[in-house]
Amino acid sequence: MPVTLVLGSQWGDEGKGKLVDILASSANLVCRAAGGNNAGHTIVVNDVTYDFHILPSGLINPSCQINLIGTGCVVHIPSFFKELKALEEKGLQGVRERILISDRAHVCFDLHGVVDGVAEDKRKTVEGGKGVIGTTRKGIGPCYSDKVARRGVTFWMLVNEQQRWVQRLRDLEANYRRLYGDAALQGYDVEAEIAKLNGFRAELQQYVVDQTPLLAQAVGTKGVATTSATASSNGNHQPNILIEGANALLLDIDHGTYPYVTSSNTGLGGVFTGLAGLSPQSLSAPGSNIVGVVKAYTTRVGSGPFPTELDASISPVDADYGERLQRIGREVGVTTGRKRRCGWFDLVLVKYSAAVNCYTQINITKLDVLDDFDVVRVATHYKVGGQVLTSFPADLDALENLEIEYKTFKGWQTKTTGCKSFEELPLQAREYVEYIEREVGVPVKWIGTGPKREDMVVR
């Protein structure tokens, strides 16, 4: 019974959804461990583009019977139903019969979204705007804050006990009005949100489950009763499990470029806190892997340090390279619609990510975006004051004042899209991939060469 984890290795938007889509064809259970509808995964199948935010991407595969939104997630309920409807309108069948939500996951209210925007706008006045985090304004941060402060609302409260969650939401609204003032929340109506959520409660009950016995049974933990939800159509009670990471390691609340991060644990640790019942020992099962998804260059949405960013502050030539990466790679956020900042591949960052997440395999994505470049560069070392750093630093001041050493590769200037094997890739492209593989110390198993499902070289 293999378990496969697919985790983002940079600042998100690496293309995790495509690999999850491929792997989900042989999985019975696909899980989301953390985050909310601030995530964005794009999958192209038969020239149809599907965008996923809070829903696990396994829903695109009819053979994937269970798609679980885990305890570590926060769920905006109107967005949950809107996303289900959008998938159905694009022809996906049985999505409502294959989605579950942990009863311990937290509800992300409209109120949280309003507060997120208010807080972000206030940050614009800090240090000349340097305090802006660049959040998606989806309410994720305020929701996690209320969770940690023990003020939040879990799904078991929402579907089972009317008065508790209603009073908690009213208390949250009163607290935020005291904090930000009535004027800041003048467009929000708590009674309207209560009425809206009451309209969802009856339908929600069919999706809400106790996650722990479901996952414990799936991985074969002793002493846990069998649940019908874990059984596959052929009677197999030990399904293949696929864990779909959201965001990425450098956005992790503990291991990312804090405070320019998301509000959850997006790395390996968050998988086991967000998906209780999934034993760490399951990763020792034959066929289990931790896959780090790595874009062939680097991008970032929002504020925060970005050592290899290519912009006019470096030189007009570098600015042109950055603009080309953005344009050719169509680097626009799925969730926010914001243009992504672009830069060369950062080996220091990816080696740090691999050390934290313990990758056993790598998926390099969007290699084809580099097809027309005359040169391609990789950041190999950081220096501060002439001293080489041994790892990716936590110190934001250090990140702002780095001297970066690059290795330059000759561009292959040949199309990689359509290549079916590693040997078919241009020589320079193979050398680029092999260099990354050798330096990170993790085998590159998959290489993305285009947006479609079939645009993937498997080694």
Coordinates of N, CA, C and O in Angstrom, one line a residue, residues 8-172:
G8 N 5.1 21.2 -2.9 CA 5.8 22.3 -3.6 C 7.1 22.6 -3.0 O 7.3 22.6 -1.7
S9 N 8.1 22.9 -3.8 CA 9.5 23.0 -3.3 C 10.0 24.4 -3.3 O 11.1 24.7 -2.8
Q10 N 9.3 25.3 -3.9 CA 9.8 26.7 -4.0 C 8.7 27.6 -3.3 O 8.5 27.4 -2.2
W11 N 8.2 28.6 -4.1 CA 7.2 29.5 -3.5 C 5.8 29.3 -4.1 O 5.0 30.2 -4.1
G12 N 5.5 28.0 -4.4 CA 4.2 27.7 -5.0 C 4.2 27.9 -6.5 O 5.1 28.3 -7.1
D13 N 3.0 27.4 -7.1 CA 2.8 27.6 -8.5 C 3.8 26.7 -9.3 O 4.1 27.0 -10.5
E14 N 4.3 25.6 -8.7 CA 5.3 24.8 -9.4 C 4.6 23.9 -10.5 O 5.3 23.3 -11.3
G15 N 3.3 23.7 -10.4 CA 2.6 22.8 -11.3 C 2.3 21.4 -10.7 O 2.4 20.4 -11.3
K16 N 2.0 21.5 -9.4 CA 1.8 20.2 -8.6 C 0.5 19.5 -9.1 O 0.5 18.3 -9.2
G17 N -0.5 20.3 -9.6 CA -1.7 19.7 -9.9 C -1.6 18.7 -11.1 O -2.3 17.7 -11.1
K18 N -0.7 19.0 -12.0 CA -0.6 18.1 -13.2 C 0.0 16.7 -12.8 O -0.5 15.7 -13.2
L19 N 1.0 16.7 -11.9 CA 1.5 15.4 -11.4 C 0.5 14.7 -10.6 O 0.3 13.5 -10.7
V20 N -0.2 15.4 -9.7 CA -1.3 14.8 -8.9 C -2.3 14.2 -9.8 O -2.8 13.1 -9.6
D21 N -2.7 14.9 -10.9 CA -3.7 14.3 -11.9 C -3.2 13.0 -12.5 O -3.9 12.0 -12.6
I22 N -1.9 13.0 -12.8 CA -1.3 11.7 -13.4 C -1.3 10.6 -12.4 O -1.7 9.5 -12.7
L23 N -0.9 10.9 -11.2 CA -0.7 9.9 -10.1 C -2.1 9.4 -9.6 O -2.2 8.3 -9.1
A24 N -3.1 10.3 -9.6 CA -4.4 10.0 -9.1 C -5.1 8.9 -9.9 O -6.0 8.3 -9.4
S25 N -4.6 8.7 -11.1 CA -5.3 7.6 -11.9 C -5.1 6.2 -11.3 O -5.9 5.3 -11.6
S26 N -4.1 6.1 -10.4 CA -3.9 4.8 -9.7 C -4.1 4.9 -8.2 O -3.7 4.0 -7.5
A27 N -4.7 6.0 -7.8 CA -5.0 6.2 -6.4 C -6.4 6.1 -6.1 O -7.3 6.4 -6.9
N28 N -6.7 5.5 -4.9 CA -8.1 5.4 -4.5 C -8.5 6.6 -3.5 O -9.7 6.9 -3.4
L29 N -7.5 7.2 -3.0 CA -7.7 8.2 -2.0 C -6.7 9.4 -2.2 O -5.5 9.1 -2.2
V30 N -7.2 10.6 -2.4 CA -6.4 11.8 -2.6 C -6.8 12.7 -1.5 O -7.9 13.0 -1.2
C31 N -5.7 13.3 -0.8 CA -6.0 14.1 0.4 C -5.3 15.5 0.3 O -4.2 15.6 -0.2
R32 N -6.0 16.5 0.8 CA -5.4 17.8 1.0 C -5.1 17.9 2.5 O -6.0 17.6 3.3
A33 N -3.9 18.4 2.9 CA -3.5 18.4 4.3 C -3.6 19.8 5.0 O -3.8 19.8 6.2
A34 N -3.5 20.8 4.2 CA -3.4 22.2 4.8 C -3.8 23.2 3.8 O -3.9 22.9 2.6
G35 N -4.0 24.4 4.3 CA -4.4 25.5 3.4 C -5.9 25.6 3.1 O -6.7 24.8 3.7
G36 N -6.2 26.6 2.3 CA -7.6 26.8 1.9 C -7.8 27.1 0.5 O -7.0 26.6 -0.4
N37 N -8.7 27.9 0.1 CA -8.9 28.2 -1.3 C -8.0 29.3 -1.8 O -8.2 29.9 -2.8
N38 N -6.9 29.5 -1.0 CA -5.8 30.4 -1.5 C -4.9 29.6 -2.4 O -4.0 30.1 -3.1
A39 N -5.1 28.2 -2.5 CA -4.3 27.4 -3.4 C -4.8 27.5 -4.8 O -6.0 27.8 -5.0
G40 N -4.0 27.2 -5.7 CA -4.5 27.2 -7.1 C -3.7 26.1 -8.0 O -2.5 26.3 -8.1
H41 N -4.4 25.1 -8.4 CA -3.8 24.1 -9.3 C -4.6 24.1 -10.6 O -5.8 24.1 -10.6
T42 N -3.8 24.1 -11.7 CA -4.4 24.1 -13.0 C -4.1 22.7 -13.7 O -2.9 22.3 -13.7
I43 N -5.1 22.1 -14.3 CA -4.9 20.8 -15.0 C -5.6 20.9 -16.3 O -6.7 21.4 -16.4
V44 N -4.9 20.5 -17.4 CA -5.4 20.6 -18.7 C -5.6 19.1 -19.2 O -4.7 18.4 -19.3
V45 N -6.9 18.7 -19.5 CA -7.2 17.4 -20.0 C -8.1 17.5 -21.2 O -9.1 18.1 -21.1
N46 N -7.7 16.9 -22.3 CA -8.4 17.0 -23.6 C -8.8 18.4 -23.9 O -9.9 18.7 -24.3
D47 N -7.8 19.3 -23.8 CA -7.9 20.7 -24.1 C -8.9 21.5 -23.2 O -9.3 22.6 -23.5
V48 N -9.4 20.8 -22.1 CA -10.2 21.5 -21.1 C -9.4 21.9 -19.9 O -8.7 21.0 -19.4
T49 N -9.4 23.1 -19.5 CA -8.7 23.6 -18.3 C -9.5 23.5 -17.1 O -10.6 24.1 -17.0
Y50 N -9.0 22.9 -16.1 CA -9.7 22.8 -14.8 C -8.9 23.5 -13.7 O -7.7 23.3 -13.6
D51 N -9.5 24.4 -13.0 CA -8.8 25.1 -11.9 C -9.3 24.6 -10.5 O -10.5 24.5 -10.3
F52 N -8.4 24.2 -9.7 CA -8.7 23.7 -8.4 C -8.2 24.6 -7.3 O -7.1 25.2 -7.5
H53 N -8.9 24.8 -6.2 CA -8.5 25.7 -5.2 C -8.5 25.0 -3.8 O -7.5 24.7 -3.3
I54 N -9.7 24.7 -3.3 CA -9.8 24.0 -2.0 C -10.0 22.5 -2.3 O -9.6 21.6 -1.5
L55 N -10.6 22.1 -3.4 CA -10.8 20.7 -3.7 C -9.6 20.0 -4.1 O -8.7 20.5 -4.9
P56 N -9.4 18.7 -3.7 CA -8.3 17.9 -4.2 C -8.4 17.6 -5.7 O -9.5 17.4 -6.2
S57 N -7.3 17.7 -6.4 CA -7.3 17.5 -7.8 C -7.6 16.1 -8.3 O -7.9 15.9 -9.4
G58 N -7.7 15.1 -7.3 CA -8.1 13.8 -7.7 C -9.5 13.7 -8.2 O -9.9 12.7 -8.8
L59 N -10.3 14.7 -8.0 CA -11.7 14.7 -8.5 C -11.8 14.6 -10.0 O -12.8 14.2 -10.5
I60 N -10.7 15.0 -10.7 CA -10.7 14.9 -12.1 C -10.7 13.5 -12.6 O -11.0 13.3 -13.8
N61 N -10.3 12.6 -11.8 CA -10.2 11.2 -12.2 C -11.3 10.4 -11.6 O -11.4 10.2 -10.4
P62 N -12.3 9.9 -12.4 CA -13.4 9.1 -11.9 C -13.0 7.9 -11.1 O -13.8 7.5 -10.2
S63 N -11.9 7.3 -11.3 CA -11.4 6.1 -10.6 C -11.0 6.5 -9.2 O -10.8 5.6 -8.4
C64 N -10.7 7.7 -8.9 CA -10.3 8.1 -7.6 C -11.6 8.3 -6.7 O -12.3 9.3 -6.8
Q65 N -11.8 7.4 -5.8 CA -13.1 7.3 -5.2 C -13.3 8.3 -4.0 O -14.4 8.7 -3.7
I66 N -12.2 8.6 -3.3 CA -12.3 9.4 -2.2 C -11.3 10.6 -2.3 O -10.1 10.4 -2.5
N67 N -11.8 11.8 -2.1 CA -11.0 13.0 -2.1 C -11.3 13.7 -0.8 O -12.4 14.2 -0.5
L68 N -10.3 13.8 0.1 CA -10.5 14.2 1.5 C -9.8 15.6 1.7 O -8.6 15.8 1.4
I69 N -10.6 16.5 2.2 CA -10.1 17.8 2.7 C -9.8 17.6 4.2 O -10.7 17.4 5.0
G70 N -8.5 17.6 4.6 CA -8.1 17.2 5.9 C -8.3 18.2 7.0 O -8.6 19.4 6.8
T71 N -8.0 17.7 8.2 CA -8.2 18.5 9.4 C -7.4 19.8 9.4 O -7.8 20.9 9.9
G72 N -6.2 19.8 8.8 CA -5.4 21.0 8.7 C -5.8 22.1 7.8 O -5.2 23.1 7.7
C73 N -6.9 21.8 7.0 CA -7.4 22.8 6.1 C -8.4 23.7 6.7 O -9.0 23.5 7.7
V74 N -8.6 24.9 6.0 CA -9.7 25.8 6.4 C -10.5 25.9 5.1 O -10.0 26.1 4.0
V75 N -11.9 25.9 5.3 CA -12.8 25.8 4.1 C -13.8 26.9 4.1 O -14.6 27.0 5.0
H76 N -13.8 27.6 3.0 CA -14.8 28.7 2.8 C -15.9 28.0 2.1 O -15.8 27.5 0.9
I77 N -17.1 27.8 2.7 CA -18.1 26.9 2.2 C -18.7 27.3 0.9 O -18.9 26.5 0.0
P78 N -19.1 28.6 0.7 CA -19.6 29.0 -0.6 C -18.7 28.7 -1.7 O -19.1 28.3 -2.8
S79 N -17.3 28.9 -1.5 CA -16.3 28.6 -2.5 C -16.3 27.1 -2.8 O -16.0 26.7 -3.9
F80 N -16.4 26.3 -1.7 CA -16.4 24.8 -1.9 C -17.5 24.4 -2.8 O -17.3 23.6 -3.8
F81 N -18.7 24.9 -2.6 CA -19.9 24.5 -3.5 C -19.7 25.1 -4.9 O -20.1 24.5 -5.9
K82 N -19.2 26.3 -5.0 CA -19.0 27.0 -6.3 C -18.0 26.2 -7.1 O -18.2 26.0 -8.3
E83 N -17.0 25.7 -6.5 CA -15.9 24.9 -7.2 C -16.5 23.5 -7.7 O -16.2 23.1 -8.8
L84 N -17.3 22.9 -6.8 CA -18.0 21.6 -7.2 C -18.8 21.9 -8.4 O -18.8 21.1 -9.4
K85 N -19.6 22.9 -8.4 CA -20.5 23.2 -9.5 C -19.7 23.5 -10.8 O -20.1 23.0 -11.9
A86 N -18.6 24.2 -10.7 CA -17.8 24.5 -11.9 C -17.2 23.2 -12.5 O -17.2 23.1 -13.7
L87 N -16.8 22.3 -11.7 CA -16.3 21.0 -12.2 C -17.4 20.2 -12.9 O -17.2 19.6 -14.0
E88 N -18.6 20.2 -12.3 CA -19.8 19.6 -12.9 C -20.1 20.2 -14.3 O -20.4 19.5 -15.2
E89 N -20.1 21.5 -14.3 CA -20.4 22.2 -15.6 C -19.4 21.9 -16.7 O -19.7 22.1 -17.9
K90 N -18.2 21.5 -16.3 CA -17.2 21.1 -17.3 C -17.2 19.6 -17.6 O -16.4 19.1 -18.3
G91 N -18.2 18.9 -17.1 CA -18.5 17.5 -17.5 C -18.0 16.5 -16.5 O -18.1 15.3 -16.8
L92 N -17.4 16.9 -15.4 CA -16.9 15.8 -14.5 C -18.1 15.2 -13.8 O -19.0 15.9 -13.3
Q93 N -18.0 13.9 -13.7 CA -19.1 13.1 -13.1 C -18.9 12.7 -11.7 O -17.7 12.4 -11.3
G94 N -19.9 12.7 -10.8 CA -19.8 12.1 -9.5 C -18.9 12.8 -8.5 O -18.5 12.2 -7.6
V95 N -18.7 14.1 -8.7 CA -17.8 14.8 -7.8 C -18.4 15.0 -6.4 O -17.6 14.9 -5.4
R96 N -19.7 15.1 -6.3 CA -20.3 15.2 -5.0 C -20.3 13.9 -4.2 O -20.4 13.9 -3.0
E97 N -20.2 12.8 -4.9 CA -20.1 11.5 -4.3 C -18.7 11.1 -3.9 O -18.5 10.1 -3.1
R98 N -17.7 11.9 -4.3 CA -16.3 11.5 -4.0 C -15.5 12.5 -3.2 O -14.3 12.5 -3.2
I99 N -16.2 13.4 -2.5 CA -15.5 14.5 -1.7 C -15.9 14.4 -0.3 O -17.1 14.2 0.0
L100 N -15.0 14.5 0.6 CA -15.2 14.4 2.1 C -14.4 15.6 2.7 O -13.4 16.0 2.2
I101 N -14.9 16.0 3.9 CA -14.3 17.1 4.7 C -14.1 16.5 6.1 O -15.1 16.0 6.7
S102 N -13.0 16.7 6.7 CA -12.8 16.3 8.1 C -13.7 17.1 9.0 O -13.8 18.3 8.8
D103 N -14.2 16.4 10.0 CA -15.1 17.2 11.0 C -14.3 18.1 11.9 O -14.9 18.9 12.6
R104 N -13.0 18.0 11.8 CA -12.1 18.9 12.6 C -11.5 20.0 11.8 O -10.8 20.9 12.4
A105 N -11.8 20.1 10.5 CA -11.3 21.2 9.7 C -12.1 22.4 10.1 O -13.2 22.4 10.7
H106 N -11.5 23.6 9.9 CA -12.1 24.9 10.3 C -12.9 25.6 9.2 O -12.5 25.5 8.0
V107 N -13.9 26.3 9.6 CA -14.7 27.0 8.6 C -14.1 28.4 8.5 O -13.8 29.1 9.4
C108 N -13.9 28.8 7.2 CA -13.4 30.1 6.9 C -14.6 31.0 6.5 O -15.2 30.7 5.5
F109 N -14.9 31.9 7.3 CA -16.1 32.8 7.0 C -15.8 33.9 6.1 O -14.7 34.3 5.8
D110 N -16.9 34.4 5.5 CA -16.8 35.7 4.7 C -16.2 36.8 5.6 O -15.4 37.6 5.1
L111 N -16.5 36.7 6.9 CA -15.9 37.7 7.8 C -14.3 37.7 7.8 O -13.7 38.7 7.8
H112 N -13.8 36.5 7.7 CA -12.3 36.3 7.6 C -11.8 37.0 6.4 O -10.7 37.6 6.4
G113 N -12.5 36.9 5.3 CA -12.0 37.5 4.0 C -12.0 39.0 4.1 O -11.1 39.7 3.7
V114 N -13.1 39.6 4.8 CA -13.2 41.0 4.9 C -12.0 41.5 5.8 O -11.3 42.5 5.5
V115 N -11.8 40.8 6.9 CA -10.7 41.2 7.9 C -9.3 41.0 7.2 O -8.4 41.9 7.4
D116 N -9.2 40.0 6.4 CA -7.9 39.8 5.6 C -7.6 41.1 4.8 O -6.5 41.6 4.8
G117 N -8.6 41.6 4.1 CA -8.4 42.8 3.3 C -8.1 44.0 4.1 O -7.2 44.8 3.8
V118 N -8.8 44.2 5.2 CA -8.6 45.3 6.1 C -7.2 45.3 6.7 O -6.5 46.3 6.7
A119 N -6.7 44.1 7.1 CA -5.4 44.0 7.7 C -4.3 44.2 6.7 O -3.3 44.9 6.9
E120 N -4.5 43.8 5.5 CA -3.5 44.0 4.4 C -3.5 45.4 4.0 O -2.4 46.0 3.8
D121 N -4.6 46.1 4.0 CA -4.6 47.5 3.6 C -3.9 48.3 4.7 O -3.2 49.3 4.4
K122 N -4.0 47.9 6.0 CA -3.3 48.6 7.1 C -1.8 48.5 7.0 O -1.1 49.3 7.3
R123 N -1.4 47.3 6.4 CA 0.0 47.1 6.3 C 0.7 48.0 5.3 O 1.9 48.2 5.3
K124 N -0.1 48.5 4.4 CA 0.4 49.4 3.4 C 1.0 50.7 4.0 O 1.8 51.4 3.4
T125 N 0.6 51.0 5.2 CA 1.1 52.2 5.9 C 2.3 51.9 6.7 O 2.9 52.8 7.3
V126 N 2.8 50.6 6.7 CA 3.9 50.2 7.5 C 5.2 50.3 6.7 O 5.3 49.7 5.6
E127 N 6.2 51.1 7.1 CA 7.5 51.1 6.5 C 7.3 51.4 5.0 O 8.0 50.8 4.1
G128 N 6.5 52.4 4.7 CA 6.3 52.8 3.3 C 5.8 51.7 2.4 O 6.1 51.6 1.2
G129 N 5.0 50.8 3.0 CA 4.4 49.7 2.2 C 5.1 48.4 2.3 O 4.6 47.4 1.8
K130 N 6.3 48.4 3.0 CA 7.1 47.2 3.0 C 6.4 46.1 3.9 O 6.8 45.0 3.9
G131 N 5.4 46.5 4.7 CA 4.8 45.6 5.6 C 3.7 44.7 4.9 O 3.2 43.8 5.5
V132 N 3.4 45.0 3.6 CA 2.4 44.2 2.9 C 2.9 42.8 2.7 O 4.0 42.6 2.2
I133 N 2.1 41.9 3.0 CA 2.4 40.4 2.9 C 2.2 40.0 1.5 O 2.9 39.1 0.9
G134 N 1.1 40.5 0.9 CA 0.7 40.0 -0.4 C -0.2 38.8 -0.3 O -0.1 37.9 -1.1
T135 N -1.1 38.8 0.6 CA -2.1 37.7 0.8 C -3.1 37.7 -0.3 O -3.2 38.6 -1.1
T136 N -3.8 36.5 -0.4 CA -4.8 36.4 -1.5 C -6.1 37.0 -1.0 O -7.0 37.1 -1.8
R137 N -6.2 37.5 0.2 CA -7.4 38.2 0.7 C -8.6 37.2 0.8 O -9.7 37.6 0.7
K138 N -8.3 35.9 0.9 CA -9.3 34.9 1.0 C -9.7 34.6 2.5 O -10.6 33.8 2.7
G139 N -9.0 35.3 3.4 CA -9.4 35.1 4.8 C -8.6 33.9 5.5 O -8.9 33.6 6.6
I140 N -7.6 33.4 4.8 CA -6.9 32.2 5.3 C -6.1 32.6 6.6 O -6.3 31.8 7.6
G141 N -5.4 33.7 6.6 CA -4.6 34.0 7.8 C -5.5 34.3 9.0 O -5.3 33.8 10.1
P142 N -6.5 35.2 8.9 CA -7.4 35.4 10.0 C -8.1 34.1 10.5 O -8.3 33.9 11.7
C143 N -8.4 33.2 9.6 CA -9.1 32.0 10.0 C -8.1 31.1 10.9 O -8.5 30.6 11.9
Y144 N -6.9 31.0 10.4 CA -5.9 30.2 11.2 C -5.6 30.9 12.5 O -5.4 30.2 13.5
S145 N -5.6 32.2 12.5 CA -5.4 33.0 13.8 C -6.5 32.6 14.8 O -6.2 32.4 16.0
D146 N -7.7 32.6 14.3 CA -8.8 32.3 15.2 C -8.7 30.8 15.7 O -9.1 30.5 16.8
K147 N -8.3 30.0 14.8 CA -8.1 28.6 15.2 C -7.1 28.4 16.3 O -7.4 27.8 17.3
V148 N -6.0 29.1 16.2 CA -4.9 29.0 17.2 C -5.3 29.6 18.5 O -5.0 29.2 19.6
A149 N -6.1 30.7 18.4 CA -6.6 31.4 19.6 C -7.8 30.7 20.2 O -8.4 31.2 21.2
R150 N -8.2 29.6 19.6 CA -9.3 28.8 20.2 C -10.7 29.5 20.1 O -11.6 29.3 20.8
R151 N -10.8 30.4 19.0 CA -12.0 31.1 18.8 C -12.8 30.6 17.6 O -13.9 31.1 17.2
G152 N -12.2 29.6 16.8 CA -12.7 29.2 15.6 C -13.9 28.3 15.6 O -14.4 27.9 16.7
V153 N -14.4 28.0 14.4 CA -15.6 27.1 14.3 C -15.2 25.9 13.4 O -14.7 26.1 12.3
T154 N -15.3 24.7 14.0 CA -15.0 23.5 13.2 C -16.2 23.0 12.5 O -17.4 23.4 12.9
F155 N -16.0 22.0 11.6 CA -17.2 21.5 10.9 C -18.2 20.7 11.7 O -19.4 20.7 11.4
W156 N -17.7 20.1 12.7 CA -18.6 19.3 13.6 C -19.5 20.3 14.3 O -20.7 20.0 14.5
M157 N -19.0 21.5 14.7 CA -19.9 22.5 15.3 C -21.0 22.9 14.3 O -22.2 23.1 14.6
L158 N -20.5 23.2 13.1 CA -21.5 23.7 12.1 C -22.6 22.8 11.7 O -23.8 23.2 11.6
V159 N -22.3 21.5 11.6 CA -23.3 20.6 11.1 C -24.1 19.9 12.2 O -25.2 19.4 12.0
N160 N -23.6 20.0 13.5 CA -24.2 19.2 14.6 C -24.9 20.1 15.6 O -25.8 19.7 16.3
E161 N -24.4 21.4 15.8 CA -24.8 22.1 16.9 C -25.0 23.6 16.6 O -24.1 24.4 16.4
Q162 N -26.3 24.0 16.4 CA -26.6 25.3 15.9 C -26.1 26.4 16.7 O -25.4 27.3 16.2
Q163 N -26.4 26.5 18.0 CA -26.2 27.7 18.8 C -24.7 28.0 19.0 O -24.3 29.1 19.1
R164 N -23.9 26.9 19.1 CA -22.5 27.1 19.4 C -21.8 27.9 18.3 O -21.1 28.9 18.6
W165 N -21.9 27.5 17.1 CA -21.2 28.1 16.0 C -21.8 29.5 15.7 O -21.0 30.4 15.4
V166 N -23.1 29.7 15.9 CA -23.7 31.0 15.7 C -23.2 32.0 16.6 O -22.8 33.1 16.3
Q167 N -23.1 31.6 17.9 CA -22.6 32.5 18.9 C -21.1 32.8 18.7 O -20.7 34.0 18.9
R168 N -20.3 31.8 18.3 CA -18.9 32.0 18.0 C -18.7 33.0 16.9 O -17.8 33.9 17.0
L169 N -19.5 32.9 15.8 CA -19.4 33.8 14.7 C -19.7 35.3 15.2 O -19.0 36.2 14.8
R170 N -20.8 35.4 15.9 CA -21.2 36.7 16.4 C -20.1 37.3 17.3 O -19.8 38.5 17.3
D171 N -19.5 36.4 18.1 CA -18.4 36.9 19.0 C -17.2 37.4 18.2 O -16.5 38.4 18.5
L172 N -16.9 36.6 17.1 CA -15.7 37.0 16.2 C -16.0 38.3 15.6 O -15.1 39.2 15.5

